[in-house]
CSV table of C-alpha atoms in Angstrom, one decimal:
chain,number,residue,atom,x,y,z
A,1,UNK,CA,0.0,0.0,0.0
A,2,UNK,CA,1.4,3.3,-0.7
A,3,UNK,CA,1.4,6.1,1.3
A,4,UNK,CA,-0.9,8.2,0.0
A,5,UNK,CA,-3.5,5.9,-0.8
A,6,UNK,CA,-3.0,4.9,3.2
A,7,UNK,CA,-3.1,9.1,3.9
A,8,UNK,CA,-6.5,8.9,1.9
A,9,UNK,CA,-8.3,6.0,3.5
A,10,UNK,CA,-6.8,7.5,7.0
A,11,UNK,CA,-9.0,10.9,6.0
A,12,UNK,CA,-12.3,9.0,4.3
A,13,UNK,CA,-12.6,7.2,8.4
A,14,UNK,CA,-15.1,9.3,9.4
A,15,UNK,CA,-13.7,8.7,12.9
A,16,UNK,CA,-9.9,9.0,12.1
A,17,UNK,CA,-11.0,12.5,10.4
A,18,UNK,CA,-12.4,13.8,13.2
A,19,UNK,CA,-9.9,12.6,15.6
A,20,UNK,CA,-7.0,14.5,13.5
A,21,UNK,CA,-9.3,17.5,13.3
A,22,UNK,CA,-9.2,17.4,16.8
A,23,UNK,CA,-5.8,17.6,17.5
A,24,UNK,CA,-5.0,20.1,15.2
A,25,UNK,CA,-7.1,22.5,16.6
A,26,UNK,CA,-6.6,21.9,20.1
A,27,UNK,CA,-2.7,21.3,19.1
A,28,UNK,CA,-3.0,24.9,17.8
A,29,UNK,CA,-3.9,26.3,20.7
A,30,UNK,CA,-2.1,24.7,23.2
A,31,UNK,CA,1.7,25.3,21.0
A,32,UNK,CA,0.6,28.9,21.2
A,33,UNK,CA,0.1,29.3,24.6
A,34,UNK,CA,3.0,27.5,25.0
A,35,UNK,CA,5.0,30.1,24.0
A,36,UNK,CA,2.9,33.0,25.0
A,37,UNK,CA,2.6,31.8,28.8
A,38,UNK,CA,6.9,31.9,28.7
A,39,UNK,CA,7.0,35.2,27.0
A,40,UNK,CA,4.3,36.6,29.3
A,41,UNK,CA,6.1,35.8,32.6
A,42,UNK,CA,9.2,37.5,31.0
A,43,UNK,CA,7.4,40.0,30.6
A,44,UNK,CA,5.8,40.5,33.8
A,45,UNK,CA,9.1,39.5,36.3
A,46,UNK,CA,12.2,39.5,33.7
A,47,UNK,CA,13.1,36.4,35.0
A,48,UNK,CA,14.8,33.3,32.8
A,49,UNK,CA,13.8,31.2,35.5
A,50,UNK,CA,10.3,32.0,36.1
A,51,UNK,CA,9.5,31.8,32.2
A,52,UNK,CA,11.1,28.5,32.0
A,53,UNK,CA,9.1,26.8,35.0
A,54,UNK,CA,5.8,27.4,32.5
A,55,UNK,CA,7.5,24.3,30.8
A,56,UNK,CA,7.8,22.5,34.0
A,57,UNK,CA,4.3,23.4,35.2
A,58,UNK,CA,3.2,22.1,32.2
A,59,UNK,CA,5.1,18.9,32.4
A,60,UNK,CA,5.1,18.0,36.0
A,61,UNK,CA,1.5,16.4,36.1
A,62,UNK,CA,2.6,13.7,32.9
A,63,UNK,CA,4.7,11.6,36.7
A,64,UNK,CA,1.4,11.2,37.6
A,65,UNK,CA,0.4,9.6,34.6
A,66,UNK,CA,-0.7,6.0,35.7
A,67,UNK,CA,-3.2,7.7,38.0
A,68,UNK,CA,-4.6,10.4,36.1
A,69,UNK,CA,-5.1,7.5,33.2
A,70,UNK,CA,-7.5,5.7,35.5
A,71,UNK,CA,-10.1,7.4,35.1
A,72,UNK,CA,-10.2,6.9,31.0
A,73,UNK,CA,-11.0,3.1,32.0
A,74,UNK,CA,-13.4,4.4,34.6
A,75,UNK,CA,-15.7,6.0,31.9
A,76,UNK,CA,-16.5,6.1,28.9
A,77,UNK,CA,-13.6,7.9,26.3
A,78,UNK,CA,-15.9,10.4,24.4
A,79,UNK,CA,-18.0,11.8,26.8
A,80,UNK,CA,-14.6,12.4,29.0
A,81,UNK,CA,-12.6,13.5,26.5
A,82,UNK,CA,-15.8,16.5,25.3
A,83,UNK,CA,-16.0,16.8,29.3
A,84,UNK,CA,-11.9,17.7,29.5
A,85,UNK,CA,-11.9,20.0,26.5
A,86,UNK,CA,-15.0,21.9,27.7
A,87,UNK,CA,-13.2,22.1,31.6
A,88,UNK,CA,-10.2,23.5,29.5
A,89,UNK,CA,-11.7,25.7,27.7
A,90,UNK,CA,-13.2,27.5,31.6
A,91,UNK,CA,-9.7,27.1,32.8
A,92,UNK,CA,-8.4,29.0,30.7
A,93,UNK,CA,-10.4,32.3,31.3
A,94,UNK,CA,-9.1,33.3,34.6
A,95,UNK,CA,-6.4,34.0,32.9
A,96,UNK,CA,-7.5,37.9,31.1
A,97,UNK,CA,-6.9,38.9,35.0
A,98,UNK,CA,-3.4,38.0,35.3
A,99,UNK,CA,-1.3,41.4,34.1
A,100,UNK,CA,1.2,41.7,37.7
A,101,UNK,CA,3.6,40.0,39.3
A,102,UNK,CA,0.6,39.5,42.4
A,103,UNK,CA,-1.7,37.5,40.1
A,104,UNK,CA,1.3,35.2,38.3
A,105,UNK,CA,0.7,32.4,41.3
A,106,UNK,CA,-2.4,32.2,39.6
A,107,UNK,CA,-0.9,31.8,36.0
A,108,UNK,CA,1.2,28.9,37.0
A,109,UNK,CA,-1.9,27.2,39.0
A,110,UNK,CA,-3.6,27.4,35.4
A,111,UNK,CA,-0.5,25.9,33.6
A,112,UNK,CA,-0.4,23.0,36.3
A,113,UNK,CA,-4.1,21.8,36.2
A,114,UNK,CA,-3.8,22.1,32.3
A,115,UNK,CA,-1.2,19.6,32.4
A,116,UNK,CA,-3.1,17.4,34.9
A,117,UNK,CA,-6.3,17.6,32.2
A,118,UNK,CA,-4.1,17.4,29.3
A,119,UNK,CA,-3.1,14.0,30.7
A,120,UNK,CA,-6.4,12.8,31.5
A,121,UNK,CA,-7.5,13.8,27.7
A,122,UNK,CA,-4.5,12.2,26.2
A,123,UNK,CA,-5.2,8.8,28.3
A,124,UNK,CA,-8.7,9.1,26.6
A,125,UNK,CA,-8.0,9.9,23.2
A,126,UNK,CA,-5.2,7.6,23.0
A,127,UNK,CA,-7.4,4.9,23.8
A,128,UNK,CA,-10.9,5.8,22.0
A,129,UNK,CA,-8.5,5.7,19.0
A,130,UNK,CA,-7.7,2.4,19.5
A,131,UNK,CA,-11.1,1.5,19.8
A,132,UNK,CA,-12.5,3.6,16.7
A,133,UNK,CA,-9.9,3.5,14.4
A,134,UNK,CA,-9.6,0.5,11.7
A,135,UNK,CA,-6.8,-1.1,13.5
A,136,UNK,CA,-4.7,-1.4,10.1
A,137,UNK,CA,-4.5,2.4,9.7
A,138,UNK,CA,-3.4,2.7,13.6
A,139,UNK,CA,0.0,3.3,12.7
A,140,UNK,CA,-0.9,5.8,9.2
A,141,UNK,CA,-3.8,7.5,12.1
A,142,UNK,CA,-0.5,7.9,14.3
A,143,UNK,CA,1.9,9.0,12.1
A,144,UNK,CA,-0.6,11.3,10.8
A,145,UNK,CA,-1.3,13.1,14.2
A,146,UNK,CA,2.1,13.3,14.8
A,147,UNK,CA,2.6,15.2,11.5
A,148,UNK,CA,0.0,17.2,12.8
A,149,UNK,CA,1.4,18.3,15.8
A,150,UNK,CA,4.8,19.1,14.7
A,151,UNK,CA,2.7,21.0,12.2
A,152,UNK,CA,1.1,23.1,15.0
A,153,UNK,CA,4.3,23.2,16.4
A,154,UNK,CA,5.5,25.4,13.2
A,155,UNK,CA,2.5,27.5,12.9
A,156,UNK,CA,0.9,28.1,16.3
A,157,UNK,CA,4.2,29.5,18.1
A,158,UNK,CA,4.2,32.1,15.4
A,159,UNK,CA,0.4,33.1,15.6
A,160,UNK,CA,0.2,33.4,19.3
A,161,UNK,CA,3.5,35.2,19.5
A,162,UNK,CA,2.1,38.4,16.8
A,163,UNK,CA,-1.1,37.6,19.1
A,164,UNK,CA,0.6,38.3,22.0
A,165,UNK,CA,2.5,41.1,20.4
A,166,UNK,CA,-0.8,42.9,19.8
A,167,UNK,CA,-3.4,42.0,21.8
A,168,UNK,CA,-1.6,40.4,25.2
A,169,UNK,CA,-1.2,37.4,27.3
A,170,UNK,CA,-5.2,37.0,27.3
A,171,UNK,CA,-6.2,37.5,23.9
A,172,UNK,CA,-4.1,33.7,23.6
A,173,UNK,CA,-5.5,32.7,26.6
A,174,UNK,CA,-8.9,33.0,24.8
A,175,UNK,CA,-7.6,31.8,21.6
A,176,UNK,CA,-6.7,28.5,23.2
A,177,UNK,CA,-10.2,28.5,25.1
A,178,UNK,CA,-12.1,28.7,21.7
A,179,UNK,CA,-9.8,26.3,19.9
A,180,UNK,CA,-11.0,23.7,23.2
A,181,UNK,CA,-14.4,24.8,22.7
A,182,UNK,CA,-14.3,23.7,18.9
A,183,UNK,CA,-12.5,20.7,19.7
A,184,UNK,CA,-15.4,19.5,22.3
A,185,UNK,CA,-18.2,20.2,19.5
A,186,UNK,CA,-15.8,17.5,17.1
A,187,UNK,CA,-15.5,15.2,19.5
A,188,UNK,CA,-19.0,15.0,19.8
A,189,UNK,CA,-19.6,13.9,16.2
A,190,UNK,CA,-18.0,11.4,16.9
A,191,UNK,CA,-19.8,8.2,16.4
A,192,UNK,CA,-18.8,4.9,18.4
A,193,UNK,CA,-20.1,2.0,20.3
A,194,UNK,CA,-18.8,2.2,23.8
A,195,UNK,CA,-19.4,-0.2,26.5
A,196,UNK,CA,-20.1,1.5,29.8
A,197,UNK,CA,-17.2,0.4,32.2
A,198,UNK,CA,-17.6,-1.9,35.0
A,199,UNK,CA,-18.4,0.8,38.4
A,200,UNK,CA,-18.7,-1.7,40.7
A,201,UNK,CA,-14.7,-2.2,41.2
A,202,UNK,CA,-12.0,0.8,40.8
A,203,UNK,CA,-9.2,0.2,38.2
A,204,UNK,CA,-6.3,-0.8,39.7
A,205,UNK,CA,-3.7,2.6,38.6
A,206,UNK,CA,-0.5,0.3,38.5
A,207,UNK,CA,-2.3,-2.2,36.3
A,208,UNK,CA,-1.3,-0.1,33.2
A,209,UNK,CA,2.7,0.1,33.7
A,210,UNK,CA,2.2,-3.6,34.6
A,211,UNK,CA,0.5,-4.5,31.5
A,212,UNK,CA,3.2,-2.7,29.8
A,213,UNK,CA,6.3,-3.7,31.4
A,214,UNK,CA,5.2,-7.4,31.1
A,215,UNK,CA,4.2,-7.5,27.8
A,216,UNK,CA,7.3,-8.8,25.8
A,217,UNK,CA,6.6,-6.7,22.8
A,218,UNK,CA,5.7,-3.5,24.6
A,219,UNK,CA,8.5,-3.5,27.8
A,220,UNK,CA,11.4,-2.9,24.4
A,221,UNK,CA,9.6,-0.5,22.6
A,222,UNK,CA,8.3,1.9,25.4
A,223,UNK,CA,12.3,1.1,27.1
A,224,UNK,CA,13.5,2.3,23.7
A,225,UNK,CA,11.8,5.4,23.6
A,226,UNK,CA,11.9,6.3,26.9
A,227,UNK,CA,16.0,6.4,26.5
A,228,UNK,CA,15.7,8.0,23.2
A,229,UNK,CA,13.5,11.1,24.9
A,230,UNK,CA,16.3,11.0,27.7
A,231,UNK,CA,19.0,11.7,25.2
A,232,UNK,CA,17.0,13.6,23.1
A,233,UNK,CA,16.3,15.9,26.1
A,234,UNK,CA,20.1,16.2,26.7
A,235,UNK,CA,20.8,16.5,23.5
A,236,UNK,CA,18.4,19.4,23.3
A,237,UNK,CA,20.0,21.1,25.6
A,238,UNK,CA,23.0,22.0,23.8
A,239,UNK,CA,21.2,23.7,21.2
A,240,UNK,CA,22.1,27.0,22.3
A,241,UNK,CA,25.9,25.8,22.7
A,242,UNK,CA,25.7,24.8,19.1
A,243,UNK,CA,24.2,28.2,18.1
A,244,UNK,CA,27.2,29.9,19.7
A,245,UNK,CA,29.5,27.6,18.1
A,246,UNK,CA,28.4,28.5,14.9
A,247,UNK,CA,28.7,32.4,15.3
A,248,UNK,CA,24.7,32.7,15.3
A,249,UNK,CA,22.8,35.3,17.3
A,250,UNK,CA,20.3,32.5,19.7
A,251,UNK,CA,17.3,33.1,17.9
A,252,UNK,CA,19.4,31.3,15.3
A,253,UNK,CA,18.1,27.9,17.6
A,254,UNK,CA,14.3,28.6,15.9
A,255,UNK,CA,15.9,27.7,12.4
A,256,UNK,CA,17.0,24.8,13.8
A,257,UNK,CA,13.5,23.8,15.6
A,258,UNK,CA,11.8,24.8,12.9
A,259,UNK,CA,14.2,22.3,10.6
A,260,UNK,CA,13.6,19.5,12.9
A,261,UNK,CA,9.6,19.9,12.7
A,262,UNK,CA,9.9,19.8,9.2
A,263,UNK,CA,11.4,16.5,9.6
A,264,UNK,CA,8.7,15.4,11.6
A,265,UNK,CA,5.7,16.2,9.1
A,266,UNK,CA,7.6,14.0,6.5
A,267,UNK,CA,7.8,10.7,8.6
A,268,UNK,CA,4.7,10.9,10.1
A,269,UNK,CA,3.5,11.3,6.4
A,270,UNK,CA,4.7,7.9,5.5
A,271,UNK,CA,4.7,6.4,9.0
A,272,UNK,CA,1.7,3.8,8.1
A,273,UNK,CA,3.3,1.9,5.3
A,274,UNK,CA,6.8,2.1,6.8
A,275,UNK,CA,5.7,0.6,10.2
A,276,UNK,CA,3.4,-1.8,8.5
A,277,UNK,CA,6.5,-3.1,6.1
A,278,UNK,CA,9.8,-3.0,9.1
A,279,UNK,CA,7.3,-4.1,12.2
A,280,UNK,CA,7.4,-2.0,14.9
A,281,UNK,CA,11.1,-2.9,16.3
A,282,UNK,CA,13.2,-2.4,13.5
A,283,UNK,CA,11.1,1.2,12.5
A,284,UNK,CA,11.5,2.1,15.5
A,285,UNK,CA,15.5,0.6,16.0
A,286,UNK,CA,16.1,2.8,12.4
A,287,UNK,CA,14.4,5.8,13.7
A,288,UNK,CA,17.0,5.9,17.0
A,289,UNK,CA,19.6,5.1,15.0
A,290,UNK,CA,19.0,8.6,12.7
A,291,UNK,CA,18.4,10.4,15.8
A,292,UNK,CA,21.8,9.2,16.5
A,293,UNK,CA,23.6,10.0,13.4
A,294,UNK,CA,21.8,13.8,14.0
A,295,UNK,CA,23.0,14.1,17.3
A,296,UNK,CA,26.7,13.0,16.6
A,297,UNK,CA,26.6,15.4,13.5
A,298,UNK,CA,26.1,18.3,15.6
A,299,UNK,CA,29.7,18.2,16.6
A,300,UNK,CA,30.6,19.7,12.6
A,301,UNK,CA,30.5,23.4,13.1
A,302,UNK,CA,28.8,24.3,10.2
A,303,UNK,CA,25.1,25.6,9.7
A,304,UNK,CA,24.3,23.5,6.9
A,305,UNK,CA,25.4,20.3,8.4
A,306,UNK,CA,23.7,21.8,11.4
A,307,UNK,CA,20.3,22.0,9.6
A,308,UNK,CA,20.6,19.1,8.2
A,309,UNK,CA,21.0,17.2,11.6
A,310,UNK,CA,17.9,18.8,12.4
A,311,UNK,CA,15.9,17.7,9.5
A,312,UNK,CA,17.2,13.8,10.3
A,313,UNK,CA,16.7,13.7,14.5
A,314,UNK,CA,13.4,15.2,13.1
A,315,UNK,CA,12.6,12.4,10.9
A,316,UNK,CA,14.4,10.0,13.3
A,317,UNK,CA,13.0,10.9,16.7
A,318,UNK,CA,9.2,10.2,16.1
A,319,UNK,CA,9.4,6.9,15.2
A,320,UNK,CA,10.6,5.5,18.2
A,321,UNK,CA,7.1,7.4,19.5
A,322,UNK,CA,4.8,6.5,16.9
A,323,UNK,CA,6.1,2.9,17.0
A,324,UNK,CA,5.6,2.4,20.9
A,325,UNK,CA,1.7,4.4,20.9
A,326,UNK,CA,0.7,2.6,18.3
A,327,UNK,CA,1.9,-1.2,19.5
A,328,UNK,CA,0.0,-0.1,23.1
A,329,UNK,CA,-3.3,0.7,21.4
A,330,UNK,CA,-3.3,-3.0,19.2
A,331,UNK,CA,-1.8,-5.1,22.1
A,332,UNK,CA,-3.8,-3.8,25.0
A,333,UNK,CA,-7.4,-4.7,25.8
A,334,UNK,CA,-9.8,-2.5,25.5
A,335,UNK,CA,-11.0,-1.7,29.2
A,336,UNK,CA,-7.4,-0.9,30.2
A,337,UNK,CA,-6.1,1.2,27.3
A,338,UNK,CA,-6.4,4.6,29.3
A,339,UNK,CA,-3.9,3.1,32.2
A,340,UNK,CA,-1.7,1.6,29.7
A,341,UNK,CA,-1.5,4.7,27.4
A,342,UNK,CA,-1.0,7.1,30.7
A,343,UNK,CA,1.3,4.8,32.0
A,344,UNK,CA,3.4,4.8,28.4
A,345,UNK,CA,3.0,9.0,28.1
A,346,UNK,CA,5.0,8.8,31.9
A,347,UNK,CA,7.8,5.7,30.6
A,348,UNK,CA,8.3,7.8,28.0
A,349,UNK,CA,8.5,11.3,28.3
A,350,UNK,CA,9.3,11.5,32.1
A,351,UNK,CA,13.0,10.7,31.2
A,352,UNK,CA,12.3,14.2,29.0
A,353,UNK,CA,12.1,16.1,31.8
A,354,UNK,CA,15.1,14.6,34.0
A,355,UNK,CA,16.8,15.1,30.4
A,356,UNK,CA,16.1,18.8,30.3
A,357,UNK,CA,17.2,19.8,33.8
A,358,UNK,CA,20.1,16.9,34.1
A,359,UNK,CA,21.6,18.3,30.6
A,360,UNK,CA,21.5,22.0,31.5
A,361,UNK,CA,24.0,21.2,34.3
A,362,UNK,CA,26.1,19.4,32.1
A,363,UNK,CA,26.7,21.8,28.8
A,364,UNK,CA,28.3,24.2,31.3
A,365,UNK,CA,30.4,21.9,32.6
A,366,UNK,CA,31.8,19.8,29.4
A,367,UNK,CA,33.1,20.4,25.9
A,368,UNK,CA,30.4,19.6,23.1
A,369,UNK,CA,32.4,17.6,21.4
A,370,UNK,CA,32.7,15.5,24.2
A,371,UNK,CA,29.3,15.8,25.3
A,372,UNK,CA,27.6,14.7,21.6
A,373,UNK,CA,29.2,11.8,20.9
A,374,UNK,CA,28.6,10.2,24.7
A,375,UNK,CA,25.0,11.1,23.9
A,376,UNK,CA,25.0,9.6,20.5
A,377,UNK,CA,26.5,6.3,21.6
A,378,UNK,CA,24.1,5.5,23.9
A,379,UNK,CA,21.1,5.8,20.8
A,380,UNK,CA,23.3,3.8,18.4
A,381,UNK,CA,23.9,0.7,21.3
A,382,UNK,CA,19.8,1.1,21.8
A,383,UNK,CA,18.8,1.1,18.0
A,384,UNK,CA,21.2,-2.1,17.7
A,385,UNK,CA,19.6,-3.6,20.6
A,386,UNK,CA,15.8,-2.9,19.4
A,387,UNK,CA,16.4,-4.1,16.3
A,388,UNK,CA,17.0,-7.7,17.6
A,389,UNK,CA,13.7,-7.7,19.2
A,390,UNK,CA,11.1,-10.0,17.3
A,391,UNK,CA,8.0,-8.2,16.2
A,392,UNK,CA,4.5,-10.0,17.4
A,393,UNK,CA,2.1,-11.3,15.5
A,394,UNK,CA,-0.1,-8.7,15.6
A,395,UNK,CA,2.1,-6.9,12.8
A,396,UNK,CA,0.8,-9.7,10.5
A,397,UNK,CA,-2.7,-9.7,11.5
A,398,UNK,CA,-2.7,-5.5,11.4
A,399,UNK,CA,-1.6,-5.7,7.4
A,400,UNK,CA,-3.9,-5.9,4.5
A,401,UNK,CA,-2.4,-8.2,1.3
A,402,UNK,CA,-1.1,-4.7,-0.4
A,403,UNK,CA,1.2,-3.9,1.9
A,404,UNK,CA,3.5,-6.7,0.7
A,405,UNK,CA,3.8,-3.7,-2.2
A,406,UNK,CA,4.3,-0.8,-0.4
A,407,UNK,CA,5.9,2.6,-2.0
């Protein structure tokens, strides 16, 4: 099957439509608050440090993953996901009063709870998609949202920052509460057959990390990526060392982003056939194994080579996400796909934040051309070590007889 006829049948499912609509206009909002809440606080305090805890406030609820995910398997998906958007989109609206130093506490309450939502919604979606979507056009429905987000991710930034520009803090405050708003009213068009969970006993909240650490195809893949976001983070850290080692004012470190998100839409473009051909180990083992290449490349002092390794860890880096979201959602059962997906979100991007603040400390400390080829060794040895995992059989089952032609 070929990518874009997998990209068409992916946007003629009525209910893989309307889940992508979703996240790109919820993803839209949320990128540009983002980057409004960090500029705002700036504004307000001139403080590097209070700006960059709006990251961490937004962050810090995804440890508490495996409990906020219960209570996707608790009720049913679509109700709770309209629910979240529409508790979002109220959140949000304290925030046209914050405009001093006095009312920030209340800025960063906002940014926490979001998180703590954010989670809850993600649990939800992650596993109503599993439940809606076709399961052969998981991985394409995956790819796809991730080429979606990184989309956002170029766009939004750039509206809410001439937003903020003009109008303020609150004018993308209220931005993001209509985008939630219009996400809510999609979700409810949504049309699919939920059976109303079992009251009577709670969900147990560790079941989901157990589920996943036990499975033998899942434990690899969510280990994988967890270590790739952990030397992704560090890697990330460096950018603005690699800026200055090129001679580049910092903005410079936008290019760069903005390189690697253009990476992103490609892969998660032709994610669906390319998953469905390698299995999800060795798509995932080449994906790290890019990401590698990238990061060790950074060590050339040249912009060029430097964009380039942007455009590769770009096109490298998702894989090892799409591959691990999408092997949850077709090996777990239905009733505990919230825990498991919550549980998965924490594996994996909870090294992202021990990454961030651990890496930091270290590109002060130590040469970069010390620091990017310990980083990349680690993704090469991981990659190799993936690779020799055996795909289930569930990659068989998931394929229809055209893929054994893919483009």
């Amino acid at each position: 099957m070929t990518t874009f006829s997998t990209v068409r049948r992916v946007l003629r499912d009525r209910s893989a439509g309307l889940c992508l609509a979703t996240t790109v206009v919820s993803g839209f909002g949320s990128s540009a608050l983002w980057l409004a809440s960090g500029v705002w606080v700036k504004d307000i305090t001139g403080s590097d440090g209070l700006a960059a805890l709006c990251v961490f406030a937004l962050w810090a609820p995804t440890l508490a993953g495996p409990a906020l995910g219960a209570l996707a398997d608790r009720v049913r998906r679509r109700p709770l996901m309209i629910t979240m958007n529409l508790a979002l989109a109220a959140l949000l609206l304290p925030l046209t009063t914050v405009g001093s130093p006095a009312r920030l506490w209340l800025l960063f309450a906002v940014l926490f709870l979001y998180g703590a939502a954010d989670a809850v919604h993600d649990a939800a979606e992650s596993a109503l998609v599993g439940a809606a979507v076709d399961p052969e056009l998981l991985g394409a429905f995956n790819g796809l949202r991730m080429t979606a987000r990184e989309g956002m991710k170029l766009l939004a930034p750039l509206a809410g920052a001439g937003l903020y520009t003009a109008y303020g803090g609150p004018a993308v405050a209220l931005l993001d509460a209509a985008t939630f708003v219009l996400a809510a009213a999609l979700g409810a068009l949504l049309r699919v057959r939920e059976e109303r969970p079992d009251g009577h006993e709670p969900p147990h909240i560790t079941q989901g990390v157990r589920h996943v650490w036990s499975h033998p195809t899942l434990r690899p893949l969510v280990m994988a990526a967890g270590t790739t976001m952990l030397l992704a983070a560090l890697n990330g850290a460096t950018v603005y060392a690699v800026v200055d080692r090129l001679g580049r004012a910092p903005a410079y470190a936008g290019v760069l982003y903005a390189a690697q998100g253009a990476g992103s839409v490609v892969i998660g473009v032709g994610a669906g056939p390319l998953l469905a051909r390698f299995g999800a180990h060795r798509f995932a083992a080449a994906g790290i194994a890019l990401t590698a290449l990238a990061v060790a490349a950074r060590v050339v002092p040249s912009a060029p080579v430097a964009l380039a390794a942007g455009a590769v860890a770009g096109i490298g880096l998702p894989c090892a996400l799409i591959a691990a979201f999408t092997a949850v959602q077709r090996e777990t059962p239905e009733d505990l796909l919230g825990r498991a997906s919550a549980a998965t979100n924490t594996l994996v991007f909870a090294p992202n934040v021990l990454g961030l603040a651990l890496g930091a400390a270290l590109v002060e400390t130590a040469d970069l051309r010390l620091l990017l080829p310990l980083y990349a060794l680690p993704l090469l040895l991981t990659a190799v070590l993936l690779a020799q995992c055996p795909d289930s059989a569930s990659r068989t089952a998931a394929r229809s007889p055209s893929d054994a032609n893919p483009a």
